[in-house]
mmCIF file of C-alpha atoms in Angstrom:
data_model
loop_
_atom_site.group_PDB
_atom_site.id
_atom_site.type_symbol
_atom_site.label_atom_id
_atom_site.label_comp_id
_atom_site.label_asym_id
_atom_site.label_seq_id
_atom_site.Cartn_x
_atom_site.Cartn_y
_atom_site.Cartn_z
ATOM 1 C CA MET A 1 -16.399 -51.266 31.831
ATOM 2 C CA GLU A 2 -19.427 -52.457 29.881
ATOM 3 C CA LEU A 3 -19.199 -55.809 28.136
ATOM 4 C CA SER A 4 -21.650 -57.297 25.665
ATOM 5 C CA VAL A 5 -22.431 -61.013 25.581
ATOM 6 C CA LYS A 6 -20.135 -61.294 22.560
ATOM 7 C CA ASP A 7 -17.301 -59.601 24.495
ATOM 8 C CA ARG A 8 -17.863 -61.971 27.404
ATOM 9 C CA LEU A 9 -17.712 -64.989 25.099
ATOM 10 C CA TYR A 10 -14.556 -63.761 23.337
ATOM 11 C CA LEU A 11 -12.608 -62.580 26.371
ATOM 12 C CA PRO A 12 -11.756 -66.051 27.736
ATOM 13 C CA THR A 13 -10.244 -67.007 24.366
ATOM 14 C CA PHE A 14 -7.748 -64.134 24.686
ATOM 15 C CA LEU A 15 -6.466 -65.193 28.085
ATOM 16 C CA PRO A 16 -3.321 -67.343 28.235
ATOM 17 C CA ALA A 17 -3.774 -71.052 28.902
ATOM 18 C CA ARG A 18 -0.714 -71.061 31.179
ATOM 19 C CA GLY A 19 0.790 -68.751 33.746
ATOM 20 C CA ASN A 20 2.042 -68.416 37.275
ATOM 21 C CA PHE A 21 -0.176 -68.683 40.364
ATOM 22 C CA LYS A 22 -0.944 -64.955 40.493
ATOM 23 C CA GLU A 23 -1.943 -64.982 36.814
ATOM 24 C CA PHE A 24 -4.101 -68.058 37.419
ATOM 25 C CA ASN A 25 -5.959 -66.234 40.197
ATOM 26 C CA LEU A 26 -6.372 -63.068 38.112
ATOM 27 C CA LYS A 27 -7.767 -65.114 35.243
ATOM 28 C CA LYS A 28 -10.115 -67.007 37.557
ATOM 29 C CA GLU A 29 -11.461 -63.743 39.025
ATOM 30 C CA ILE A 30 -11.930 -62.157 35.573
ATOM 31 C CA LEU A 31 -13.799 -65.243 34.362
ATOM 32 C CA ARG A 32 -15.976 -65.189 37.487
ATOM 33 C CA LYS A 33 -16.879 -61.531 36.882
ATOM 34 C CA ILE A 34 -17.848 -62.037 33.226
ATOM 35 C CA ALA A 35 -19.599 -65.407 33.575
ATOM 36 C CA ILE A 36 -23.009 -65.814 31.975
ATOM 37 C CA GLY A 37 -25.237 -67.396 34.606
ATOM 38 C CA ASP A 38 -28.168 -69.747 34.080
ATOM 39 C CA GLU A 39 -30.803 -67.016 34.507
ATOM 40 C CA GLU A 40 -29.114 -64.779 31.947
ATOM 41 C CA ARG A 41 -28.698 -67.734 29.557
ATOM 42 C CA LYS A 42 -32.446 -68.358 29.698
ATOM 43 C CA ALA A 43 -33.320 -64.660 29.423
ATOM 44 C CA ILE A 44 -31.298 -64.196 26.221
ATOM 45 C CA ASN A 45 -31.888 -67.747 24.923
ATOM 46 C CA LEU A 46 -28.140 -68.494 24.686
ATOM 47 C CA ARG A 47 -27.718 -71.701 22.704
ATOM 48 C CA GLU A 48 -25.481 -73.580 20.300
ATOM 49 C CA ASN A 49 -26.733 -73.969 16.737
ATOM 50 C CA ALA A 50 -26.410 -77.713 16.129
ATOM 51 C CA GLU A 51 -25.890 -77.314 12.371
ATOM 52 C CA ASP A 52 -22.883 -75.001 12.372
ATOM 53 C CA LYS A 53 -21.770 -75.217 16.035
ATOM 54 C CA ARG A 54 -22.155 -71.433 16.459
ATOM 55 C CA ILE A 55 -23.269 -69.803 19.688
ATOM 56 C CA GLU A 56 -26.436 -67.756 19.235
ATOM 57 C CA TRP A 57 -28.675 -65.604 21.436
ATOM 58 C CA ASP A 58 -31.454 -63.046 21.197
ATOM 59 C CA VAL A 59 -29.452 -59.826 20.852
ATOM 60 C CA GLU A 60 -32.550 -57.680 21.487
ATOM 61 C CA LYS A 61 -32.854 -59.164 24.996
ATOM 62 C CA GLU A 62 -29.190 -58.624 25.843
ATOM 63 C CA HIS A 63 -28.052 -56.029 28.390
ATOM 64 C CA PRO A 64 -24.386 -55.010 28.708
ATOM 65 C CA LEU A 65 -22.700 -56.159 31.905
ATOM 66 C CA LYS A 66 -20.974 -53.453 33.926
ATOM 67 C CA VAL A 67 -17.752 -54.891 35.323
ATOM 68 C CA GLU A 68 -15.140 -53.334 37.583
ATOM 69 C CA PHE A 69 -11.686 -54.812 37.068
ATOM 70 C CA SER A 70 -8.870 -54.186 39.551
ATOM 71 C CA ALA A 71 -5.627 -52.559 38.385
ATOM 72 C CA ASP A 72 -3.935 -55.983 38.424
ATOM 73 C CA GLU A 73 -6.754 -57.513 36.381
ATOM 74 C CA MET A 74 -6.571 -54.676 33.847
ATOM 75 C CA ALA A 75 -2.789 -55.143 33.563
ATOM 76 C CA TYR A 76 -3.340 -58.874 33.012
ATOM 77 C CA LEU A 77 -5.959 -58.173 30.318
ATOM 78 C CA GLN A 78 -3.623 -55.675 28.645
ATOM 79 C CA ALA A 79 -0.764 -58.191 28.606
ATOM 80 C CA ALA A 80 -3.089 -60.878 27.205
ATOM 81 C CA CYS A 81 -4.259 -58.541 24.429
ATOM 82 C CA GLU A 82 -0.675 -57.557 23.602
ATOM 83 C CA LYS A 83 0.301 -61.239 23.285
ATOM 84 C CA ILE A 84 -2.330 -61.798 20.592
ATOM 85 C CA SER A 85 -1.712 -58.508 18.762
ATOM 86 C CA ASP A 86 0.152 -60.203 15.889
ATOM 87 C CA GLU A 87 -2.446 -62.942 15.410
ATOM 88 C CA GLU A 88 -5.091 -62.879 12.713
ATOM 89 C CA LEU A 89 -8.530 -62.621 14.284
ATOM 90 C CA PRO A 90 -12.003 -61.706 13.001
ATOM 91 C CA ASP A 91 -12.796 -57.984 13.109
ATOM 92 C CA ASP A 92 -15.412 -58.349 15.827
ATOM 93 C CA MET A 93 -12.819 -59.980 18.106
ATOM 94 C CA TRP A 94 -10.560 -56.967 17.566
ATOM 95 C CA GLY A 95 -13.513 -54.844 18.675
ATOM 96 C CA THR A 96 -13.371 -56.555 22.065
ATOM 97 C CA VAL A 97 -9.601 -55.998 22.268
ATOM 98 C CA GLU A 98 -10.150 -52.347 21.368
ATOM 99 C CA ALA A 99 -12.779 -51.972 24.111
ATOM 100 C CA ILE A 100 -10.294 -53.314 26.658
ATOM 101 C CA TYR A 101 -7.590 -50.907 25.473
ATOM 102 C CA ASN A 102 -10.022 -47.976 25.563
ATOM 103 C CA GLU A 103 -10.879 -48.820 29.155
ATOM 104 C CA ILE A 104 -7.190 -49.114 30.078
ATOM 105 C CA SER A 105 -6.448 -45.700 28.571
ATOM 106 C CA LYS A 106 -9.344 -44.193 30.591
ATOM 107 C CA GLU A 107 -7.823 -45.577 33.783
ATOM 108 C CA ALA A 108 -4.362 -44.187 33.020
#
């Protein structure tokens, strides 16, 4: 699965804040896989705009991250996306949810 920087910033907000020990470990592993390291932060100039508290980066310098999620991780992501399906979110956040669902349907 390929994830943009925006996807990688949104994905943690979809994941439940609470869960059992297995879910905790799945979440921890997913977050480890999608983390934006210091080198990448510098390369894309990832920063917070002090005026409006928005995260910004140089989109032209961004490269999608190819991530392999296990079947358990994909099931956890699917469940997390289903839990937020009735919430009102910005369209670009739904794009990330859609990308996850598209990847799940490929795996099936």
